[in-house]
mmCIF file of C-alpha atoms in Angstrom:
data_model
loop_
_atom_site.group_PDB
_atom_site.id
_atom_site.type_symbol
_atom_site.label_atom_id
_atom_site.label_comp_id
_atom_site.label_asym_id
_atom_site.label_seq_id
_atom_site.Cartn_x
_atom_site.Cartn_y
_atom_site.Cartn_z
ATOM 1 C CA MET A 1 4.306 72.187 -10.122
ATOM 2 C CA PHE A 2 5.908 74.621 -13.045
ATOM 3 C CA PRO A 3 8.367 75.826 -11.842
ATOM 4 C CA ALA A 4 9.913 73.159 -9.813
ATOM 5 C CA VAL A 5 9.848 71.066 -13.088
ATOM 6 C CA LYS A 6 11.254 73.677 -15.187
ATOM 7 C CA LEU A 7 14.741 73.003 -11.959
ATOM 8 C CA LEU A 8 13.875 69.663 -13.049
ATOM 9 C CA CYS A 9 14.314 70.140 -16.729
ATOM 10 C CA ARG A 10 17.507 71.838 -16.399
ATOM 11 C CA SER A 11 19.061 70.133 -13.857
ATOM 12 C CA GLY A 12 19.106 66.775 -15.485
ATOM 13 C CA ALA A 13 20.986 65.472 -18.367
ATOM 14 C CA LEU A 14 19.031 67.532 -20.960
ATOM 15 C CA SER A 15 19.915 70.909 -21.100
ATOM 16 C CA SER A 16 18.091 73.625 -22.093
ATOM 17 C CA ARG A 17 18.313 74.229 -25.269
ATOM 18 C CA LEU A 18 17.076 71.180 -26.831
ATOM 19 C CA PHE A 19 13.451 71.408 -24.139
ATOM 20 C CA GLN A 20 11.415 73.811 -23.441
ATOM 21 C CA LEU A 21 8.889 73.714 -20.799
ATOM 22 C CA GLY A 22 5.871 73.089 -21.990
ATOM 23 C CA THR A 23 2.474 75.130 -20.293
ATOM 24 C CA THR A 24 0.201 73.249 -21.624
ATOM 25 C CA ALA A 25 -1.046 71.306 -18.456
ATOM 26 C CA PRO A 26 0.462 67.517 -18.480
ATOM 27 C CA SER A 27 -1.228 65.879 -21.122
ATOM 28 C CA PHE A 28 -0.269 62.456 -21.012
ATOM 29 C CA SER A 29 -1.765 61.199 -23.897
ATOM 30 C CA THR A 30 -0.083 63.275 -26.119
ATOM 31 C CA PHE A 31 3.682 61.585 -25.179
ATOM 32 C CA LEU A 32 2.656 58.807 -26.222
ATOM 33 C CA HIS A 33 3.856 59.951 -30.616
ATOM 34 C CA GLY A 34 6.129 57.443 -31.441
ATOM 35 C CA ILE A 35 8.143 57.039 -28.858
ATOM 36 C CA ALA A 36 8.057 54.713 -25.398
ATOM 37 C CA PRO A 37 9.057 55.968 -22.226
ATOM 38 C CA SER A 38 11.964 53.398 -22.558
ATOM 39 C CA ALA A 39 12.404 53.299 -18.981
ATOM 40 C CA SER A 40 10.533 53.717 -15.849
ATOM 41 C CA GLN A 41 13.803 54.193 -13.560
ATOM 42 C CA CYS A 42 16.155 56.323 -13.014
ATOM 43 C CA SER A 43 18.587 55.160 -15.120
ATOM 44 C CA ARG A 44 20.850 57.117 -12.596
ATOM 45 C CA CYS A 45 19.556 56.360 -9.130
ATOM 46 C CA LEU A 46 16.996 52.843 -10.110
ATOM 47 C CA THR A 47 13.657 55.061 -8.563
ATOM 48 C CA THR A 48 10.579 54.291 -10.110
ATOM 49 C CA LEU A 49 9.577 56.929 -11.754
ATOM 50 C CA GLN A 50 6.542 59.256 -11.901
ATOM 51 C CA LYS A 51 5.863 61.544 -14.990
ATOM 52 C CA THR A 52 4.821 64.731 -13.847
ATOM 53 C CA ALA A 53 5.133 66.981 -16.771
ATOM 54 C CA VAL A 54 5.620 67.119 -20.598
ATOM 55 C CA CYS A 55 8.460 68.455 -22.421
ATOM 56 C CA ARG A 56 8.398 70.188 -25.684
ATOM 57 C CA THR A 57 10.947 69.452 -28.309
ATOM 58 C CA LEU A 58 12.905 72.740 -29.964
ATOM 59 C CA ASN A 59 13.888 71.743 -33.339
ATOM 60 C CA SER A 60 17.243 74.834 -33.265
ATOM 61 C CA SER A 61 16.026 74.927 -36.788
ATOM 62 C CA SER A 62 12.340 73.593 -38.124
ATOM 63 C CA GLY A 63 11.189 75.562 -34.732
ATOM 64 C CA PRO A 64 8.753 73.953 -32.167
ATOM 65 C CA SER A 65 8.918 69.739 -33.235
ATOM 66 C CA ARG A 66 5.542 68.435 -32.496
ATOM 67 C CA SER A 67 6.663 65.542 -30.975
ATOM 68 C CA PHE A 68 6.613 65.696 -26.705
ATOM 69 C CA LEU A 69 8.823 63.585 -25.008
ATOM 70 C CA PRO A 70 7.566 62.952 -21.412
ATOM 71 C CA ILE A 71 10.100 63.872 -18.209
ATOM 72 C CA PHE A 72 9.889 61.770 -15.967
ATOM 73 C CA THR A 73 11.191 62.685 -11.973
ATOM 74 C CA CYS A 74 12.150 60.275 -9.606
ATOM 75 C CA SER A 75 11.610 60.726 -5.749
ATOM 76 C CA LYS A 76 15.430 62.616 -5.616
ATOM 77 C CA GLY A 77 14.605 64.944 -8.295
ATOM 78 C CA ARG A 78 17.086 63.821 -10.793
ATOM 79 C CA LEU A 79 15.473 63.983 -14.123
ATOM 80 C CA ALA A 80 16.262 60.893 -15.856
ATOM 81 C CA PRO A 81 15.304 61.876 -19.869
ATOM 82 C CA ALA A 82 13.258 59.126 -21.732
ATOM 83 C CA ILE A 83 15.751 59.904 -24.448
ATOM 84 C CA ASN A 84 18.014 62.132 -26.065
ATOM 85 C CA ARG A 85 21.625 61.617 -27.490
ATOM 86 C CA ARG A 86 22.851 60.682 -24.462
ATOM 87 C CA SER A 87 20.487 59.401 -22.706
ATOM 88 C CA VAL A 88 20.414 56.621 -26.027
ATOM 89 C CA LEU A 89 23.958 56.120 -24.502
ATOM 90 C CA TRP A 90 23.273 54.823 -21.126
ATOM 91 C CA ALA A 91 19.911 53.313 -22.656
ATOM 92 C CA SER A 92 22.272 51.557 -24.224
ATOM 93 C CA THR A 93 24.422 50.539 -21.855
ATOM 94 C CA GLN A 94 22.106 50.134 -19.741
ATOM 95 C CA ARG A 95 20.823 47.742 -22.235
ATOM 96 C CA GLN A 96 23.544 45.825 -22.080
ATOM 97 C CA VAL A 97 23.783 45.430 -18.921
ATOM 98 C CA ASN A 98 19.711 44.680 -18.542
ATOM 99 C CA GLN A 99 21.262 42.043 -21.445
ATOM 100 C CA SER A 100 24.070 40.401 -19.410
ATOM 101 C CA ASN A 101 22.120 40.262 -16.442
ATOM 102 C CA GLN A 102 19.385 38.592 -18.611
ATOM 103 C CA LYS A 103 21.854 36.158 -19.755
ATOM 104 C CA SER A 104 23.334 35.913 -16.467
ATOM 105 C CA ASN A 105 19.810 35.174 -15.464
ATOM 106 C CA LYS A 106 18.925 32.724 -18.095
ATOM 107 C CA THR A 107 22.509 30.703 -16.845
ATOM 108 C CA ILE A 108 20.938 31.239 -13.498
ATOM 109 C CA PHE A 109 18.286 29.306 -14.129
ATOM 110 C CA ILE A 110 18.875 27.211 -16.402
ATOM 111 C CA TYR A 111 21.858 25.412 -13.426
ATOM 112 C CA ILE A 112 18.838 26.001 -10.896
ATOM 113 C CA SER A 113 16.055 23.723 -13.402
ATOM 114 C CA SER A 114 19.133 21.104 -14.017
ATOM 115 C CA VAL A 115 19.525 20.670 -10.796
ATOM 116 C CA PHE A 116 15.667 20.430 -9.549
ATOM 117 C CA ILE A 117 15.998 17.521 -12.526
ATOM 118 C CA VAL A 118 18.371 15.870 -11.810
ATOM 119 C CA MET A 119 17.553 15.786 -7.526
ATOM 120 C CA ILE A 120 14.288 14.194 -8.937
ATOM 121 C CA GLY A 121 16.169 11.369 -11.833
ATOM 122 C CA VAL A 122 18.364 10.583 -8.372
ATOM 123 C CA SER A 123 14.615 9.938 -6.327
ATOM 124 C CA TYR A 124 14.032 7.780 -8.907
ATOM 125 C CA VAL A 125 17.385 5.984 -9.212
ATOM 126 C CA ALA A 126 17.697 5.544 -6.135
ATOM 127 C CA VAL A 127 15.091 3.013 -5.243
ATOM 128 C CA PRO A 128 16.872 0.172 -6.657
ATOM 129 C CA LEU A 129 20.107 1.732 -6.157
ATOM 130 C CA TYR A 130 19.804 0.791 -2.224
ATOM 131 C CA ARG A 131 17.515 -2.589 -2.983
ATOM 132 C CA LEU A 132 20.833 -3.937 -4.732
ATOM 133 C CA PHE A 133 22.907 -2.156 -1.976
ATOM 134 C CA CYS A 134 20.320 -4.276 0.810
ATOM 135 C CA ALA A 135 21.322 -7.497 -1.224
ATOM 136 C CA ALA A 136 24.539 -7.214 -0.735
ATOM 137 C CA THR A 137 25.726 -6.067 1.726
ATOM 138 C CA GLY A 138 22.267 -7.275 3.932
ATOM 139 C CA PHE A 139 21.827 -4.319 6.204
ATOM 140 C CA GLY A 140 18.533 -3.833 8.198
ATOM 141 C CA GLY A 141 17.501 -7.639 8.184
ATOM 142 C CA VAL A 142 17.432 -8.004 4.942
ATOM 143 C CA PRO A 143 18.755 -11.801 3.859
ATOM 144 C CA LEU A 144 22.168 -11.668 1.362
ATOM 145 C CA THR A 145 21.406 -13.197 -2.018
ATOM 146 C CA GLY A 146 23.552 -15.880 -1.989
ATOM 147 C CA TYR A 147 23.407 -17.060 0.723
ATOM 148 C CA GLU A 148 24.299 -20.464 1.404
ATOM 149 C CA SER A 149 22.253 -22.241 3.650
ATOM 150 C CA LYS A 150 24.083 -23.267 7.276
ATOM 151 C CA LEU A 151 22.052 -26.200 7.454
ATOM 152 C CA ASP A 152 24.330 -28.306 5.428
ATOM 153 C CA SER A 153 27.684 -27.569 7.864
ATOM 154 C CA LEU A 154 25.024 -27.655 10.828
ATOM 155 C CA VAL A 155 26.918 -28.659 14.333
ATOM 156 C CA PRO A 156 26.145 -29.022 17.520
ATOM 157 C CA VAL A 157 27.670 -27.180 20.447
ATOM 158 C CA LYS A 158 27.117 -29.611 23.225
ATOM 159 C CA GLU A 159 28.191 -26.493 26.215
ATOM 160 C CA ARG A 160 25.464 -24.053 25.436
ATOM 161 C CA ILE A 161 22.353 -24.511 26.631
ATOM 162 C CA LEU A 162 19.571 -22.606 25.558
ATOM 163 C CA LYS A 163 15.248 -22.843 26.782
ATOM 164 C CA ILE A 164 12.636 -22.198 23.889
ATOM 165 C CA LYS A 165 9.633 -20.901 25.353
ATOM 166 C CA PHE A 166 6.098 -20.615 23.483
ATOM 167 C CA ASN A 167 3.793 -18.429 23.137
ATOM 168 C CA ALA A 168 0.557 -18.314 20.958
ATOM 169 C CA ASP A 169 -1.417 -15.367 20.590
ATOM 170 C CA THR A 170 -4.299 -13.735 18.213
ATOM 171 C CA ALA A 171 -5.871 -10.859 17.743
ATOM 172 C CA SER A 172 -8.509 -10.110 19.640
ATOM 173 C CA SER A 173 -11.088 -10.272 16.132
ATOM 174 C CA MET A 174 -10.086 -13.617 15.672
ATOM 175 C CA GLN A 175 -11.452 -16.705 16.500
ATOM 176 C CA TRP A 176 -9.431 -19.744 16.647
ATOM 177 C CA SER A 177 -8.231 -20.611 19.518
ATOM 178 C CA PHE A 178 -4.569 -21.299 19.383
ATOM 179 C CA ARG A 179 -2.097 -22.522 22.157
ATOM 180 C CA PRO A 180 1.724 -24.043 21.559
ATOM 181 C CA GLN A 181 1.546 -27.787 23.034
ATOM 182 C CA GLN A 182 4.731 -27.753 24.659
ATOM 183 C CA PRO A 183 5.725 -24.934 26.854
ATOM 184 C CA GLU A 184 8.773 -25.056 26.141
ATOM 185 C CA VAL A 185 12.450 -26.948 24.543
ATOM 186 C CA THR A 186 15.676 -27.268 25.519
ATOM 187 C CA VAL A 187 18.192 -27.151 22.413
ATOM 188 C CA VAL A 188 21.801 -26.066 22.137
ATOM 189 C CA PRO A 189 22.513 -24.287 19.246
ATOM 190 C CA GLY A 190 23.204 -26.298 15.211
ATOM 191 C CA GLU A 191 20.378 -28.465 17.101
ATOM 192 C CA THR A 192 17.671 -28.876 14.786
ATOM 193 C CA ALA A 193 14.257 -28.890 16.643
ATOM 194 C CA LEU A 194 10.473 -29.356 16.391
ATOM 195 C CA ALA A 195 7.813 -27.899 17.557
ATOM 196 C CA PHE A 196 4.470 -28.139 17.478
ATOM 197 C CA TYR A 197 1.360 -25.275 17.822
ATOM 198 C CA LYS A 198 -2.159 -26.669 17.559
ATOM 199 C CA ALA A 199 -4.874 -24.167 16.088
ATOM 200 C CA LYS A 200 -9.005 -24.692 15.920
ATOM 201 C CA ASN A 201 -11.726 -23.278 14.382
ATOM 202 C CA PRO A 202 -14.973 -23.467 17.131
ATOM 203 C CA THR A 203 -17.168 -21.183 14.706
ATOM 204 C CA ASP A 204 -19.277 -22.273 12.075
ATOM 205 C CA LYS A 205 -17.405 -21.210 9.385
ATOM 206 C CA PRO A 206 -14.198 -21.114 7.722
ATOM 207 C CA ILE A 207 -11.631 -19.141 8.599
ATOM 208 C CA LEU A 208 -8.655 -17.926 7.675
ATOM 209 C CA GLY A 209 -5.647 -17.245 9.283
ATOM 210 C CA ILE A 210 -2.223 -15.324 8.466
ATOM 211 C CA SER A 211 0.637 -15.713 11.159
ATOM 212 C CA THR A 212 3.561 -13.404 12.642
ATOM 213 C CA TYR A 213 5.633 -14.091 14.267
ATOM 214 C CA ASN A 214 8.529 -12.556 17.249
ATOM 215 C CA VAL A 215 10.900 -12.927 18.928
ATOM 216 C CA ILE A 216 12.027 -12.317 22.201
ATOM 217 C CA PRO A 217 14.687 -11.008 23.575
ATOM 218 C CA TYR A 218 15.146 -8.937 19.983
ATOM 219 C CA GLU A 219 18.873 -9.584 19.973
ATOM 220 C CA ALA A 220 18.162 -13.322 19.833
ATOM 221 C CA GLY A 221 16.192 -13.036 16.399
ATOM 222 C CA PRO A 222 18.686 -13.296 13.035
ATOM 223 C CA TYR A 223 20.010 -16.612 15.698
ATOM 224 C CA PHE A 224 17.050 -18.284 15.471
ATOM 225 C CA ASN A 225 16.180 -19.553 12.276
ATOM 226 C CA LYS A 226 13.228 -21.082 10.683
ATOM 227 C CA ILE A 227 13.446 -24.251 8.540
ATOM 228 C CA GLN A 228 9.559 -24.916 7.897
ATOM 229 C CA CYS A 229 7.148 -22.904 9.661
ATOM 230 C CA PHE A 230 3.566 -21.829 9.567
ATOM 231 C CA CYS A 231 3.789 -18.216 9.378
ATOM 232 C CA PHE A 232 3.345 -15.533 6.297
ATOM 233 C CA GLU A 233 0.692 -17.829 4.553
ATOM 234 C CA GLU A 234 -2.747 -17.871 4.693
ATOM 235 C CA GLN A 235 -3.538 -21.345 6.354
ATOM 236 C CA ARG A 236 -7.040 -22.369 6.270
ATOM 237 C CA LEU A 237 -9.729 -24.057 9.065
ATOM 238 C CA ASN A 238 -12.601 -25.037 8.354
ATOM 239 C CA PRO A 239 -15.280 -25.178 10.656
ATOM 240 C CA HIS A 240 -14.921 -27.247 13.483
ATOM 241 C CA GLU A 241 -10.886 -28.539 12.742
ATOM 242 C CA GLU A 242 -8.590 -28.403 15.204
ATOM 243 C CA VAL A 243 -4.829 -29.000 13.099
ATOM 244 C CA ASP A 244 -1.123 -28.851 14.378
ATOM 245 C CA MET A 245 0.719 -26.905 13.133
ATOM 246 C CA PRO A 246 5.323 -27.296 13.297
ATOM 247 C CA VAL A 247 7.552 -25.114 13.597
ATOM 248 C CA PHE A 248 11.054 -27.002 12.987
ATOM 249 C CA PHE A 249 14.039 -24.649 12.781
ATOM 250 C CA TYR A 250 17.421 -24.379 15.072
ATOM 251 C CA ILE A 251 20.086 -22.092 16.174
ATOM 252 C CA ASP A 252 22.303 -20.573 14.656
ATOM 253 C CA PRO A 253 25.858 -21.431 16.513
ATOM 254 C CA ASP A 254 26.980 -17.910 15.326
ATOM 255 C CA ILE A 255 25.103 -17.626 18.661
ATOM 256 C CA MET A 256 28.431 -18.325 20.786
ATOM 257 C CA ASP A 257 30.273 -15.636 19.228
ATOM 258 C CA ASP A 258 27.128 -11.944 19.723
ATOM 259 C CA PRO A 259 28.424 -10.414 22.782
ATOM 260 C CA ARG A 260 24.746 -9.325 24.059
ATOM 261 C CA LEU A 261 23.184 -12.923 24.269
ATOM 262 C CA GLU A 262 26.373 -13.644 26.588
ATOM 263 C CA LYS A 263 23.776 -14.793 28.967
ATOM 264 C CA ILE A 264 20.959 -15.285 28.081
ATOM 265 C CA GLU A 265 19.505 -18.602 29.034
ATOM 266 C CA GLN A 266 15.986 -18.447 27.409
ATOM 267 C CA ILE A 267 14.486 -17.374 24.219
ATOM 268 C CA THR A 268 10.851 -16.730 23.861
ATOM 269 C CA LEU A 269 9.009 -17.599 19.837
ATOM 270 C CA SER A 270 5.749 -15.886 19.811
ATOM 271 C CA TYR A 271 2.932 -16.197 17.355
ATOM 272 C CA THR A 272 0.223 -14.690 16.102
ATOM 273 C CA PHE A 273 -2.523 -15.119 13.897
ATOM 274 C CA PHE A 274 -4.644 -12.616 12.264
ATOM 275 C CA GLU A 275 -7.701 -13.479 10.525
ATOM 276 C CA SER A 276 -7.064 -12.284 7.024
ATOM 277 C CA LYS A 277 -9.646 -12.151 4.074
ATOM 278 C CA GLU A 278 -9.349 -13.863 0.721
ATOM 279 C CA GLY A 279 -6.207 -13.563 -0.914
ATOM 280 C CA MET A 280 -5.023 -10.943 1.691
ATOM 281 C CA THR A 281 -0.826 -10.911 2.111
ATOM 282 C CA VAL A 282 0.675 -9.523 4.568
ATOM 283 C CA PRO A 283 2.994 -6.878 3.594
ATOM 284 C CA LEU A 284 6.260 -8.368 3.786
ATOM 285 C CA PRO A 285 9.351 -7.824 2.038
ATOM 286 C CA GLY A 286 9.737 -8.632 -2.053
ATOM 287 C CA TYR A 287 12.500 -11.183 -1.316
ATOM 288 C CA MET A 288 9.070 -13.752 0.387
ATOM 289 C CA GLN A 289 7.997 -14.553 -3.346
ATOM 290 C CA ALA A 290 11.288 -15.287 -4.796
ATOM 291 C CA GLU A 291 11.058 -18.070 -2.368
ATOM 292 C CA GLN A 292 7.911 -20.009 -3.766
ATOM 293 C CA MET B 1 1.584 -5.898 19.402
ATOM 294 C CA SER B 2 5.241 -5.830 17.837
ATOM 295 C CA SER B 3 4.293 -3.243 15.688
ATOM 296 C CA MET B 4 3.627 -0.645 18.205
ATOM 297 C CA THR B 5 7.364 -0.494 19.126
ATOM 298 C CA PHE B 6 8.041 3.731 19.025
ATOM 299 C CA GLY B 7 11.658 4.427 18.775
ATOM 300 C CA GLN B 8 12.889 1.162 19.206
ATOM 301 C CA LYS B 9 14.597 -1.022 16.477
ATOM 302 C CA PRO B 10 11.759 -2.600 14.990
ATOM 303 C CA PHE B 11 12.442 -6.491 15.094
ATOM 304 C CA GLN B 12 13.499 -8.303 11.606
ATOM 305 C CA VAL B 13 11.276 -10.135 10.617
ATOM 306 C CA ILE B 14 13.260 -13.452 8.451
ATOM 307 C CA PRO B 15 11.216 -16.002 6.976
ATOM 308 C CA PRO B 16 11.204 -19.585 6.370
ATOM 309 C CA GLU B 17 14.007 -21.176 5.036
ATOM 310 C CA LYS B 18 12.281 -23.755 3.188
ATOM 311 C CA GLY B 19 8.688 -22.130 2.753
ATOM 312 C CA ALA B 20 5.715 -22.855 5.127
ATOM 313 C CA PHE B 21 4.368 -25.871 5.977
ATOM 314 C CA PRO B 22 0.957 -27.020 4.052
ATOM 315 C CA LEU B 23 -1.112 -27.330 6.664
ATOM 316 C CA ASP B 24 -2.069 -31.495 7.524
ATOM 317 C CA HIS B 25 -5.961 -31.121 7.301
ATOM 318 C CA ALA B 26 -6.357 -34.875 6.710
ATOM 319 C CA GLY B 27 -4.121 -35.567 10.513
ATOM 320 C CA GLU B 28 -2.277 -38.554 8.653
ATOM 321 C CA CYS B 29 1.147 -37.306 11.057
ATOM 322 C CA LYS B 30 -0.749 -36.837 14.097
ATOM 323 C CA SER B 31 -0.341 -40.588 15.297
ATOM 324 C CA ILE B 32 3.344 -39.192 14.973
ATOM 325 C CA MET B 33 2.850 -35.930 16.781
ATOM 326 C CA VAL B 34 1.710 -37.953 19.287
ATOM 327 C CA SER B 35 4.177 -39.912 20.174
ATOM 328 C CA PHE B 36 7.124 -36.953 19.983
ATOM 329 C CA MET B 37 4.724 -34.904 22.159
ATOM 330 C CA ARG B 38 4.769 -37.920 24.539
ATOM 331 C CA CYS B 39 8.145 -38.406 24.206
ATOM 332 C CA LEU B 40 9.556 -35.163 24.492
ATOM 333 C CA HIS B 41 7.414 -34.630 27.695
ATOM 334 C CA ASP B 42 8.861 -37.638 29.424
ATOM 335 C CA ASN B 43 12.247 -36.587 29.286
ATOM 336 C CA LYS B 44 11.108 -32.693 30.480
ATOM 337 C CA ASN B 45 11.834 -31.872 26.701
ATOM 338 C CA VAL B 46 14.602 -32.067 26.181
ATOM 339 C CA ASN B 47 14.649 -31.901 22.845
ATOM 340 C CA ALA B 48 18.318 -34.156 21.707
ATOM 341 C CA TYR B 49 16.531 -37.097 22.507
ATOM 342 C CA CYS B 50 13.348 -37.338 20.522
ATOM 343 C CA ARG B 51 15.633 -36.097 17.550
ATOM 344 C CA GLU B 52 14.124 -39.621 15.951
ATOM 345 C CA GLU B 53 10.727 -38.963 16.957
ATOM 346 C CA ALA B 54 11.039 -36.112 14.752
ATOM 347 C CA ARG B 55 12.370 -37.339 12.097
ATOM 348 C CA GLN B 56 9.759 -39.577 12.101
ATOM 349 C CA TYR B 57 7.230 -37.291 11.497
ATOM 350 C CA LEU B 58 9.109 -35.058 9.009
ATOM 351 C CA ASP B 59 9.059 -38.336 7.051
ATOM 352 C CA CYS B 60 5.895 -38.983 7.367
ATOM 353 C CA ARG B 61 5.436 -35.302 6.055
ATOM 354 C CA MET B 62 7.525 -36.220 2.868
ATOM 355 C CA LYS B 63 5.519 -39.490 2.387
ATOM 356 C CA ASN B 64 1.810 -37.975 2.606
ATOM 357 C CA ASN B 65 3.475 -34.904 -0.339
ATOM 358 C CA LEU B 66 3.051 -32.603 3.142
ATOM 359 C CA MET B 67 6.635 -31.918 2.693
ATOM 360 C CA ALA B 68 9.214 -31.235 -0.236
ATOM 361 C CA LYS B 69 11.229 -34.220 0.151
ATOM 362 C CA GLU B 70 14.209 -33.057 1.549
ATOM 363 C CA GLU B 71 17.893 -34.843 1.820
ATOM 364 C CA TRP B 72 18.971 -35.300 5.628
ATOM 365 C CA ARG B 73 22.013 -33.972 6.133
ATOM 366 C CA ASN B 74 19.422 -30.932 4.799
ATOM 367 C CA LEU B 75 17.757 -31.226 7.598
ATOM 368 C CA GLY B 76 20.021 -31.466 10.407
ATOM 369 C CA TYR B 77 19.925 -35.112 10.605
ATOM 370 C CA PRO B 78 23.900 -35.881 8.870
ATOM 371 C CA GLU B 79 24.149 -39.404 10.857
ATOM 372 C CA PHE B 80 20.484 -40.043 8.524
ATOM 373 C CA ASP B 81 22.451 -39.808 6.209
ATOM 374 C CA GLU B 82 24.925 -42.002 6.630
ATOM 375 C CA LYS B 83 22.877 -44.928 7.903
ATOM 376 C CA LEU B 84 21.670 -44.777 4.932
ATOM 377 C CA GLN B 85 24.003 -44.898 2.965
ATOM 378 C CA ASN B 86 25.544 -47.361 4.669
ATOM 379 C CA GLU B 87 22.064 -49.754 4.118
ATOM 380 C CA ASN B 88 22.183 -49.128 0.519
ATOM 381 C CA LYS B 89 26.036 -50.227 0.630
ATOM 382 C CA SER B 90 25.536 -53.529 2.591
#
């Protein structure tokens, strides 16, 4: 063990003048005398070091000193001195390299954390921005704000005759009897039409219902404009009460320009009633509240 | 039902332009509704022939506070507005 270390001592950056191999067994408790190992890596080959022996310094004038310096060996056998003049230089350059590394690390860290924070901010801002975008362009079915109703300039288009069929459904737990009063109505686009549904509450307790609608074919949905109906609002029926529910609607004359609906002659309007608890609201986009 | 359309474009629901009709619990306009239904039935469910009855129903609703008052031209009855104006002039 010792001869090997001796070899190592000599082959490293330390000259044997400064160091003499101590014959004492390696004692790690003694080497901490004022000197802390400044590197746990071999500063030349950057592999992790192991303490294998302790060298004693030799001061030419005052004889062997009491300070013990640790010898580090790395796997390649090269010596990385903990401290000496040359190693101080080496360590200082290493320290500079470390510092610049640290500085660049810090810069990178700041960049990444700022990107992260900006992304979080963007995700918060995106919600109102998207809402504004949808309101301005009408994308995704949101009605355009500032949309003028076409009602006062409606002109019936007599060439196109459409048959509107009516369908009524209830949820399976809904005890109302709900049906249309006319199976169909023949209209033309641009003509306002009235249709009736009838709902009856056959039970002994009041039931609240809320309805939604559906238009088939789906592509005809945007052209089916309801002026007034009974959907999306809670309706209350007392026990054994029967009530007529009107739907006042018109078909948008723009349906003439839609190529997908060119051959359509029949549109089905389907209402479905669900039972609702008191104060329950069907989740709707925000524009519904603005209407009231 | 209409919500189980995975993979299909969902149906876009549009709220009514003038909101919801309040329910006619007292049946104040029921007789007019019955005459409208009879007219539809007689005319083979063609809407164009029963517009006057529909207008009377809406008129009844407005009178009984079941519907907000609107000008007829905003409800698709411009000819009735003109008729009213002519009547007022004469």
